[in-house]
Amino acid sequence: MATIRNRNGRWFAEVRKHGTKPVRRTFETKALAKKWAVSTEAAMENGSWLDASEQRTTLISPLIRRYVEKVDGIRPMAKSKKATLLATAREFEGVSIHDMSPEMLFEYGQRRRLNVSAHTLNQEMTYLAQVIDLARTIWKVPVPENTVRGTKEVMSQLGVVGSSEKRNRRLLPGELSLLLKASGDHWIGPMIEVAVYTAMRQGEIHRMVWEEINFEDSTILIRNRKHPTQKQGNDMVIPMFKSAREVLLREYNRSKRVGGLWEVERSESISDRFALVRKKAGLVDLRFHDLRHEATSRLFDAGLSIPQVAAVTGHTTWKQLERYTKLKLNEALTGVDI
């Protein structure tokens, strides 16, 4: 049976079962202690409980790297997810499955929050939980439970992890001109315009090639567009509006007209350069991704319906676009007196 007691502000849990050594853990919260005790008792009952000595030989970092190698070979992994997992592997270097207790994970999360947002930490924890799931079910690694998932639930309740905040930043009158002026002849200028006139994401703009731009039909082919489940083969053709066509024709006439549009090696360089341009233009609280929000809002301002906007932006569910229509309604009602 399980015993849970408070000791100087921390929660001590002990599980005893005939024929098995007593197991003890200390936690930051009572909820974590109870969850661990229940799962431990269940594991002892069904025979899946493993002695700590068996778990100490299994290190987390090698499991993460094996996960990246195997999964990426089966289903190509997004660069951002791969980079996050490898960074997490470095964080947990030398740590065993046994050592990865809810208490340790909670403390790790608190340290990470000093440098990253609740959303970023939530992503990191989700990816780590996926590694443990695969290790337990496919590779039969001696892990009685996925501690990460249970800990993440409690961290969510306490606000340590959470979803991303929806930004509503739009360009104010004159700000686009200030950005373009501050850009000068740098490649970031036309990229800013393309973002505002197409609603394409930073990575999509970075991957653009002339062979996928059709001036005759006024369309742009976007390869492998972001999708919640499909990582490959999610190609999409979007309309090339007049403003975007003018920008792309201008760039086409002064380019090699083959291959990539931009001589930019890394997609991350776009947001880095944009930050410099934004500062030079004297603007505040503006990110490159906000330009996609601006473009989406402009489509609604032009009178397009949710399905029509989704055909441009690539949103997979109309629910994701509802907030734009609400924003437009709120703006329309500003100053109305009933």
mmCIF file of C-alpha atoms in Angstrom:
data_model
loop_
_atom_site.group_PDB
_atom_site.id
_atom_site.type_symbol
_atom_site.label_atom_id
_atom_site.label_comp_id
_atom_site.label_asym_id
_atom_site.label_seq_id
_atom_site.Cartn_x
_atom_site.Cartn_y
_atom_site.Cartn_z
ATOM 1 C CA MET A 1 0.000 0.000 0.000
ATOM 2 C CA ALA A 2 1.036 3.608 -0.498
ATOM 3 C CA THR A 3 1.837 6.182 2.166
ATOM 4 C CA ILE A 4 2.056 9.899 1.379
ATOM 5 C CA ARG A 5 3.251 12.434 3.954
ATOM 6 C CA ASN A 6 4.251 16.089 3.978
ATOM 7 C CA ARG A 7 7.741 16.737 5.247
ATOM 8 C CA ASN A 8 8.881 20.343 5.522
ATOM 9 C CA GLY A 9 6.898 21.458 2.497
ATOM 10 C CA ARG A 10 7.821 18.474 0.303
ATOM 11 C CA TRP A 11 5.825 15.289 -0.247
ATOM 12 C CA PHE A 12 7.247 11.901 0.701
ATOM 13 C CA ALA A 13 5.695 8.845 -0.970
ATOM 14 C CA GLU A 14 6.356 5.207 -0.086
ATOM 15 C CA VAL A 15 4.908 2.083 -1.690
ATOM 16 C CA ARG A 16 5.137 -1.301 0.029
ATOM 17 C CA LYS A 17 4.107 -4.673 -1.373
ATOM 18 C CA HIS A 18 4.785 -8.170 -0.073
ATOM 19 C CA GLY A 19 7.747 -9.706 -1.870
ATOM 20 C CA THR A 20 9.027 -6.372 -3.144
ATOM 21 C CA LYS A 21 11.441 -3.908 -1.575
ATOM 22 C CA PRO A 22 9.791 -0.676 -0.328
ATOM 23 C CA VAL A 23 10.047 2.097 -2.906
ATOM 24 C CA ARG A 24 10.330 5.720 -1.835
ATOM 25 C CA ARG A 25 10.320 9.050 -3.662
ATOM 26 C CA THR A 26 10.103 12.719 -2.663
ATOM 27 C CA PHE A 27 8.116 15.259 -4.725
ATOM 28 C CA GLU A 28 7.467 18.981 -4.879
ATOM 29 C CA THR A 29 3.678 18.567 -4.977
ATOM 30 C CA LYS A 30 1.148 16.160 -3.513
ATOM 31 C CA ALA A 31 -0.386 15.597 -6.961
ATOM 32 C CA LEU A 32 2.931 14.283 -8.317
ATOM 33 C CA ALA A 33 3.392 12.049 -5.263
ATOM 34 C CA LYS A 34 -0.099 10.532 -5.590
ATOM 35 C CA LYS A 35 0.272 9.957 -9.327
ATOM 36 C CA TRP A 36 3.604 8.210 -8.870
ATOM 37 C CA ALA A 37 2.269 6.061 -5.998
ATOM 38 C CA VAL A 38 -0.782 4.914 -7.958
ATOM 39 C CA SER A 39 1.232 3.993 -11.061
ATOM 40 C CA THR A 40 3.898 2.261 -8.976
ATOM 41 C CA GLU A 41 1.309 0.157 -7.126
ATOM 42 C CA ALA A 42 -0.298 -0.779 -10.447
ATOM 43 C CA ALA A 43 3.071 -1.796 -11.893
ATOM 44 C CA MET A 44 3.795 -3.962 -8.873
ATOM 45 C CA GLU A 45 0.399 -5.615 -9.198
ATOM 46 C CA ASN A 46 0.714 -6.451 -12.914
ATOM 47 C CA GLY A 47 4.366 -7.473 -12.668
ATOM 48 C CA SER A 48 5.797 -4.668 -14.793
ATOM 49 C CA TRP A 49 7.616 -2.972 -11.922
ATOM 50 C CA LEU A 50 11.395 -2.866 -12.340
ATOM 51 C CA ASP A 51 14.021 -2.517 -9.680
ATOM 52 C CA ALA A 52 15.898 0.776 -9.751
ATOM 53 C CA SER A 53 19.193 -0.964 -10.573
ATOM 54 C CA GLU A 54 17.747 -2.075 -13.932
ATOM 55 C CA GLN A 55 16.720 1.457 -14.790
ATOM 56 C CA ARG A 56 20.048 3.067 -13.838
ATOM 57 C CA THR A 57 21.776 1.386 -16.780
ATOM 58 C CA THR A 58 19.500 3.076 -19.327
ATOM 59 C CA LEU A 59 20.554 6.645 -20.153
ATOM 60 C CA ILE A 60 18.159 9.177 -21.642
ATOM 61 C CA SER A 61 20.459 10.947 -24.103
ATOM 62 C CA PRO A 62 21.282 7.845 -26.197
ATOM 63 C CA LEU A 63 17.553 7.069 -26.358
ATOM 64 C CA ILE A 64 16.822 10.552 -27.718
ATOM 65 C CA ARG A 65 19.538 10.298 -30.373
ATOM 66 C CA ARG A 66 18.342 6.818 -31.362
ATOM 67 C CA TYR A 67 14.803 8.194 -31.637
ATOM 68 C CA VAL A 68 15.960 11.003 -33.956
ATOM 69 C CA GLU A 69 17.889 8.593 -36.164
ATOM 70 C CA LYS A 70 15.166 5.932 -36.411
ATOM 71 C CA VAL A 71 12.108 8.169 -36.704
ATOM 72 C CA ASP A 72 13.720 10.571 -39.163
ATOM 73 C CA GLY A 73 14.550 7.564 -41.349
ATOM 74 C CA ILE A 74 10.917 6.444 -41.367
ATOM 75 C CA ARG A 75 9.184 9.809 -41.469
ATOM 76 C CA PRO A 76 11.371 12.876 -42.171
ATOM 77 C CA MET A 77 11.440 15.072 -39.086
ATOM 78 C CA ALA A 78 11.164 18.861 -39.127
ATOM 79 C CA LYS A 79 14.531 20.556 -38.600
ATOM 80 C CA SER A 80 13.196 22.469 -35.615
ATOM 81 C CA LYS A 81 12.023 19.292 -33.867
ATOM 82 C CA LYS A 82 15.307 17.521 -34.571
ATOM 83 C CA ALA A 83 17.310 20.461 -33.228
ATOM 84 C CA THR A 84 15.116 20.631 -30.110
ATOM 85 C CA LEU A 85 15.527 16.911 -29.402
ATOM 86 C CA LEU A 86 19.294 16.992 -29.828
ATOM 87 C CA ALA A 87 19.497 20.033 -27.544
ATOM 88 C CA THR A 88 17.410 18.142 -24.961
ATOM 89 C CA ALA A 89 19.774 15.174 -25.265
ATOM 90 C CA ARG A 90 22.654 17.466 -24.347
ATOM 91 C CA GLU A 91 20.701 18.795 -21.360
ATOM 92 C CA PHE A 92 20.143 15.253 -20.021
ATOM 93 C CA GLU A 93 23.625 13.914 -20.761
ATOM 94 C CA GLY A 94 24.523 11.204 -18.245
ATOM 95 C CA VAL A 95 21.027 11.057 -16.726
ATOM 96 C CA SER A 96 19.397 7.637 -16.440
ATOM 97 C CA ILE A 97 15.730 6.724 -16.717
ATOM 98 C CA HIS A 98 15.767 6.033 -12.975
ATOM 99 C CA ASP A 99 17.074 9.529 -12.218
ATOM 100 C CA MET A 100 14.410 11.172 -14.392
ATOM 101 C CA SER A 101 11.905 11.515 -11.564
ATOM 102 C CA PRO A 102 8.959 13.933 -11.584
ATOM 103 C CA GLU A 103 10.856 16.071 -9.079
ATOM 104 C CA MET A 104 13.912 16.276 -11.321
ATOM 105 C CA LEU A 105 11.791 17.052 -14.394
ATOM 106 C CA PHE A 106 9.912 19.764 -12.507
ATOM 107 C CA GLU A 107 13.139 21.406 -11.358
ATOM 108 C CA TYR A 108 14.522 21.140 -14.890
ATOM 109 C CA GLY A 109 11.395 22.867 -16.210
ATOM 110 C CA GLN A 110 11.742 25.696 -13.731
ATOM 111 C CA ARG A 111 15.359 26.255 -14.801
ATOM 112 C CA ARG A 112 14.432 26.220 -18.483
ATOM 113 C CA ARG A 113 11.679 28.789 -17.927
ATOM 114 C CA LEU A 114 14.376 31.300 -17.015
ATOM 115 C CA ASN A 115 15.374 31.292 -20.700
ATOM 116 C CA VAL A 116 12.396 30.004 -22.712
ATOM 117 C CA SER A 117 8.640 30.535 -22.876
ATOM 118 C CA ALA A 118 6.001 28.187 -21.474
ATOM 119 C CA HIS A 119 5.153 27.174 -25.044
ATOM 120 C CA THR A 120 8.756 26.326 -25.944
ATOM 121 C CA LEU A 121 9.161 24.237 -22.800
ATOM 122 C CA ASN A 122 5.860 22.498 -23.552
ATOM 123 C CA GLN A 123 7.223 21.495 -26.969
ATOM 124 C CA GLU A 124 10.438 20.186 -25.447
ATOM 125 C CA MET A 125 8.559 18.110 -22.873
ATOM 126 C CA THR A 126 6.148 16.771 -25.506
ATOM 127 C CA TYR A 127 9.015 15.608 -27.716
ATOM 128 C CA LEU A 128 10.761 13.985 -24.739
ATOM 129 C CA ALA A 129 7.534 12.162 -23.825
ATOM 130 C CA GLN A 130 7.318 10.830 -27.392
ATOM 131 C CA VAL A 131 10.824 9.406 -27.035
ATOM 132 C CA ILE A 132 9.874 7.589 -23.838
ATOM 133 C CA ASP A 133 6.658 6.256 -25.412
ATOM 134 C CA LEU A 134 8.561 4.730 -28.320
ATOM 135 C CA ALA A 135 11.307 3.384 -26.074
ATOM 136 C CA ARG A 136 8.766 1.633 -23.827
ATOM 137 C CA THR A 137 6.495 0.185 -26.500
ATOM 138 C CA ILE A 138 8.802 -0.580 -29.426
ATOM 139 C CA TRP A 139 12.278 -1.008 -27.977
ATOM 140 C CA LYS A 140 11.044 -2.577 -24.709
ATOM 141 C CA VAL A 141 13.277 -0.315 -22.645
ATOM 142 C CA PRO A 142 12.726 -1.040 -18.919
ATOM 143 C CA VAL A 143 10.554 1.971 -18.086
ATOM 144 C CA PRO A 144 7.469 1.231 -15.943
ATOM 145 C CA GLU A 145 5.740 4.513 -16.846
ATOM 146 C CA ASN A 146 6.167 7.683 -18.893
ATOM 147 C CA THR A 147 7.103 10.069 -16.104
ATOM 148 C CA VAL A 148 7.340 12.976 -18.511
ATOM 149 C CA ARG A 149 3.643 12.948 -19.427
ATOM 150 C CA GLY A 150 2.436 12.905 -15.840
ATOM 151 C CA THR A 151 4.850 15.649 -14.821
ATOM 152 C CA LYS A 152 3.889 17.788 -17.805
ATOM 153 C CA GLU A 153 0.243 17.685 -16.719
ATOM 154 C CA VAL A 154 1.118 19.124 -13.323
ATOM 155 C CA MET A 155 3.479 21.670 -14.891
ATOM 156 C CA SER A 156 0.625 22.780 -17.124
ATOM 157 C CA GLN A 157 -1.663 23.268 -14.116
ATOM 158 C CA LEU A 158 0.998 25.452 -12.496
ATOM 159 C CA GLY A 159 1.663 27.448 -15.672
ATOM 160 C CA VAL A 160 5.233 26.185 -16.111
ATOM 161 C CA VAL A 161 4.291 24.886 -19.565
ATOM 162 C CA GLY A 162 1.524 26.150 -21.811
ATOM 163 C CA SER A 163 0.339 26.898 -25.325
ATOM 164 C CA SER A 164 1.686 29.745 -27.418
ATOM 165 C CA GLU A 165 0.159 33.172 -27.079
ATOM 166 C CA LYS A 166 -1.769 34.356 -30.126
ATOM 167 C CA ARG A 167 -0.199 37.599 -31.316
ATOM 168 C CA ASN A 168 -2.444 40.203 -32.889
ATOM 169 C CA ARG A 169 0.252 42.674 -33.957
ATOM 170 C CA ARG A 170 -0.562 44.345 -37.274
ATOM 171 C CA LEU A 171 1.378 46.908 -39.224
ATOM 172 C CA LEU A 172 0.347 50.439 -38.395
ATOM 173 C CA PRO A 173 -0.018 53.061 -41.158
ATOM 174 C CA GLY A 174 3.402 53.902 -42.567
ATOM 175 C CA GLU A 175 5.260 51.040 -40.853
ATOM 176 C CA LEU A 176 5.713 48.990 -44.025
ATOM 177 C CA SER A 177 7.296 51.997 -45.738
ATOM 178 C CA LEU A 178 9.605 52.529 -42.763
ATOM 179 C CA LEU A 179 10.684 48.875 -42.873
ATOM 180 C CA LEU A 180 11.412 48.962 -46.607
ATOM 181 C CA LYS A 181 13.320 52.234 -46.286
ATOM 182 C CA ALA A 182 15.401 50.801 -43.447
ATOM 183 C CA SER A 183 16.056 47.671 -45.559
ATOM 184 C CA GLY A 184 17.749 49.649 -48.344
ATOM 185 C CA ASP A 185 18.983 47.339 -51.092
ATOM 186 C CA HIS A 186 19.304 44.338 -48.759
ATOM 187 C CA TRP A 187 17.498 41.072 -49.627
ATOM 188 C CA ILE A 188 15.306 41.443 -46.538
ATOM 189 C CA GLY A 189 13.305 44.195 -48.286
ATOM 190 C CA PRO A 190 11.649 42.067 -50.967
ATOM 191 C CA MET A 191 11.219 39.242 -48.441
ATOM 192 C CA ILE A 192 9.199 41.585 -46.238
ATOM 193 C CA GLU A 193 7.023 42.500 -49.198
ATOM 194 C CA VAL A 194 6.493 38.872 -50.207
ATOM 195 C CA ALA A 195 5.470 38.029 -46.641
ATOM 196 C CA VAL A 196 2.915 40.857 -46.526
ATOM 197 C CA TYR A 197 1.490 40.125 -49.970
ATOM 198 C CA THR A 198 1.359 36.296 -49.842
ATOM 199 C CA ALA A 199 0.917 35.272 -46.156
ATOM 200 C CA MET A 200 3.755 32.764 -46.627
ATOM 201 C CA ARG A 201 5.776 31.631 -43.638
ATOM 202 C CA GLN A 202 9.429 32.507 -43.161
ATOM 203 C CA GLY A 203 10.650 29.023 -44.088
ATOM 204 C CA GLU A 204 8.382 28.897 -47.166
ATOM 205 C CA ILE A 205 9.749 32.210 -48.413
ATOM 206 C CA HIS A 206 13.295 31.026 -47.812
ATOM 207 C CA ARG A 207 12.693 27.877 -49.910
ATOM 208 C CA MET A 208 11.198 29.701 -52.909
ATOM 209 C CA VAL A 209 12.641 28.806 -56.344
ATOM 210 C CA TRP A 210 11.880 30.447 -59.681
ATOM 211 C CA GLU A 211 10.768 27.182 -61.265
ATOM 212 C CA GLU A 212 7.781 27.085 -58.884
ATOM 213 C CA ILE A 213 6.596 30.621 -59.661
ATOM 214 C CA ASN A 214 4.201 30.810 -62.611
ATOM 215 C CA PHE A 215 3.841 34.371 -63.882
ATOM 216 C CA GLU A 216 1.542 33.251 -66.686
ATOM 217 C CA ASP A 217 -1.040 31.764 -64.322
ATOM 218 C CA SER A 218 -0.125 34.113 -61.442
ATOM 219 C CA THR A 219 0.402 31.239 -59.006
ATOM 220 C CA ILE A 220 3.074 30.116 -56.547
ATOM 221 C CA LEU A 221 3.759 26.472 -55.729
ATOM 222 C CA ILE A 222 4.700 25.873 -52.096
ATOM 223 C CA ARG A 223 6.361 22.515 -51.485
ATOM 224 C CA ASN A 224 5.754 20.544 -48.278
ATOM 225 C CA ARG A 225 3.682 23.219 -46.602
ATOM 226 C CA LYS A 226 3.427 23.001 -42.828
ATOM 227 C CA HIS A 227 0.796 20.500 -41.733
ATOM 228 C CA PRO A 228 -0.016 19.107 -38.251
ATOM 229 C CA THR A 229 0.364 15.481 -39.391
ATOM 230 C CA GLN A 230 1.835 15.434 -42.915
ATOM 231 C CA LYS A 231 5.539 16.239 -43.044
ATOM 232 C CA GLN A 232 6.019 15.468 -46.738
ATOM 233 C CA GLY A 233 3.914 15.753 -49.890
ATOM 234 C CA ASN A 234 1.754 18.601 -48.622
ATOM 235 C CA ASP A 235 2.259 20.761 -51.729
ATOM 236 C CA MET A 236 -0.048 23.722 -52.295
ATOM 237 C CA VAL A 237 -0.591 26.204 -55.116
ATOM 238 C CA ILE A 238 -1.608 29.676 -53.994
ATOM 239 C CA PRO A 239 -2.672 32.708 -56.037
ATOM 240 C CA MET A 240 -0.097 35.397 -56.772
ATOM 241 C CA PHE A 241 -1.823 38.691 -56.059
ATOM 242 C CA LYS A 242 -0.958 41.824 -58.014
ATOM 243 C CA SER A 243 1.287 43.327 -55.330
ATOM 244 C CA ALA A 244 3.214 40.062 -54.936
ATOM 245 C CA ARG A 245 3.521 39.718 -58.714
ATOM 246 C CA GLU A 246 5.097 43.173 -59.009
ATOM 247 C CA VAL A 247 7.672 42.381 -56.330
ATOM 248 C CA LEU A 248 8.547 38.967 -57.776
ATOM 249 C CA LEU A 249 8.784 40.287 -61.356
ATOM 250 C CA ARG A 250 11.143 42.993 -60.189
ATOM 251 C CA GLU A 251 13.331 40.403 -58.477
ATOM 252 C CA TYR A 252 13.084 38.052 -61.463
ATOM 253 C CA ASN A 253 14.350 40.717 -63.862
ATOM 254 C CA ARG A 254 17.457 41.320 -61.825
ATOM 255 C CA SER A 255 18.156 37.687 -60.888
ATOM 256 C CA LYS A 256 19.681 34.608 -62.528
ATOM 257 C CA ARG A 257 16.081 33.416 -63.076
ATOM 258 C CA VAL A 258 16.888 29.840 -62.034
ATOM 259 C CA GLY A 259 17.117 28.131 -58.668
ATOM 260 C CA GLY A 260 16.476 29.879 -55.400
ATOM 261 C CA LEU A 261 15.271 33.458 -55.166
ATOM 262 C CA TRP A 262 17.489 34.431 -52.283
ATOM 263 C CA GLU A 263 21.165 34.013 -51.533
ATOM 264 C CA VAL A 264 20.438 33.276 -47.898
ATOM 265 C CA GLU A 265 21.859 30.065 -46.457
ATOM 266 C CA ARG A 266 19.799 29.786 -43.266
ATOM 267 C CA SER A 267 16.120 30.542 -42.747
ATOM 268 C CA GLU A 268 16.953 31.867 -39.271
ATOM 269 C CA SER A 269 18.993 34.656 -40.893
ATOM 270 C CA ILE A 270 15.722 36.218 -42.067
ATOM 271 C CA SER A 271 14.372 36.869 -38.568
ATOM 272 C CA ASP A 272 17.837 37.982 -37.412
ATOM 273 C CA ARG A 273 18.099 40.550 -40.214
ATOM 274 C CA PHE A 274 14.486 41.614 -39.728
ATOM 275 C CA ALA A 275 15.206 42.409 -36.074
ATOM 276 C CA LEU A 276 18.010 44.745 -37.154
ATOM 277 C CA VAL A 277 15.801 46.436 -39.755
ATOM 278 C CA ARG A 278 12.933 46.804 -37.297
ATOM 279 C CA LYS A 279 15.263 48.493 -34.821
ATOM 280 C CA LYS A 280 16.649 50.798 -37.502
ATOM 281 C CA ALA A 281 13.105 51.719 -38.520
ATOM 282 C CA GLY A 282 12.318 52.620 -34.908
ATOM 283 C CA LEU A 283 9.505 50.091 -34.570
ATOM 284 C CA VAL A 284 8.727 48.036 -31.466
ATOM 285 C CA ASP A 285 7.178 44.635 -30.724
ATOM 286 C CA LEU A 286 7.232 43.421 -34.323
ATOM 287 C CA ARG A 287 8.461 40.036 -35.565
ATOM 288 C CA PHE A 288 8.820 38.676 -39.064
ATOM 289 C CA HIS A 289 6.036 36.159 -38.424
ATOM 290 C CA ASP A 290 3.699 39.077 -37.634
ATOM 291 C CA LEU A 291 3.819 39.866 -41.358
ATOM 292 C CA ARG A 292 1.929 36.620 -42.026
ATOM 293 C CA HIS A 293 -0.698 37.765 -39.546
ATOM 294 C CA GLU A 294 -0.839 41.123 -41.330
ATOM 295 C CA ALA A 295 -1.284 39.415 -44.702
ATOM 296 C CA THR A 296 -4.037 37.143 -43.366
ATOM 297 C CA SER A 297 -5.854 40.109 -41.863
ATOM 298 C CA ARG A 298 -5.621 41.981 -45.174
ATOM 299 C CA LEU A 299 -7.296 39.065 -46.942
ATOM 300 C CA PHE A 300 -10.263 39.307 -44.586
ATOM 301 C CA ASP A 301 -10.253 43.086 -44.965
ATOM 302 C CA ALA A 302 -10.591 42.519 -48.719
ATOM 303 C CA GLY A 303 -13.787 40.550 -48.104
ATOM 304 C CA LEU A 304 -12.529 36.988 -48.603
ATOM 305 C CA SER A 305 -14.353 34.195 -46.780
ATOM 306 C CA ILE A 306 -12.683 31.787 -44.351
ATOM 307 C CA PRO A 307 -12.394 28.985 -46.979
ATOM 308 C CA GLN A 308 -10.919 31.448 -49.492
ATOM 309 C CA VAL A 309 -8.376 32.746 -46.974
ATOM 310 C CA ALA A 310 -7.443 29.180 -45.995
ATOM 311 C CA ALA A 311 -6.729 28.463 -49.677
ATOM 312 C CA VAL A 312 -4.047 31.175 -49.489
ATOM 313 C CA THR A 313 -2.649 30.777 -45.989
ATOM 314 C CA GLY A 314 -2.698 26.986 -45.825
ATOM 315 C CA HIS A 315 -4.495 26.782 -42.484
ATOM 316 C CA THR A 316 -5.740 23.217 -42.160
ATOM 317 C CA THR A 317 -8.792 24.038 -40.060
ATOM 318 C CA TRP A 318 -11.086 27.026 -40.371
ATOM 319 C CA LYS A 319 -11.136 27.215 -36.581
ATOM 320 C CA GLN A 320 -7.604 28.615 -36.737
ATOM 321 C CA LEU A 321 -8.876 31.581 -38.751
ATOM 322 C CA GLU A 322 -11.872 32.437 -36.599
ATOM 323 C CA ARG A 323 -9.896 34.865 -34.476
ATOM 324 C CA TYR A 324 -9.178 37.004 -37.539
ATOM 325 C CA THR A 325 -12.881 37.430 -38.246
ATOM 326 C CA LYS A 326 -13.480 38.280 -34.581
ATOM 327 C CA LEU A 327 -10.724 40.874 -34.715
ATOM 328 C CA LYS A 328 -12.277 42.428 -37.789
ATOM 329 C CA LEU A 329 -15.680 42.522 -36.091
ATOM 330 C CA ASN A 330 -14.179 44.163 -32.999
ATOM 331 C CA GLU A 331 -12.517 46.820 -35.147
ATOM 332 C CA ALA A 332 -15.769 47.482 -37.004
ATOM 333 C CA LEU A 333 -17.666 47.955 -33.744
ATOM 334 C CA THR A 334 -15.136 50.336 -32.209
ATOM 335 C CA GLY A 335 -16.835 53.639 -31.525
ATOM 336 C CA VAL A 336 -20.349 52.343 -32.224
ATOM 337 C CA ASP A 337 -22.889 53.720 -29.733
ATOM 338 C CA ILE A 338 -26.124 51.827 -29.125
#
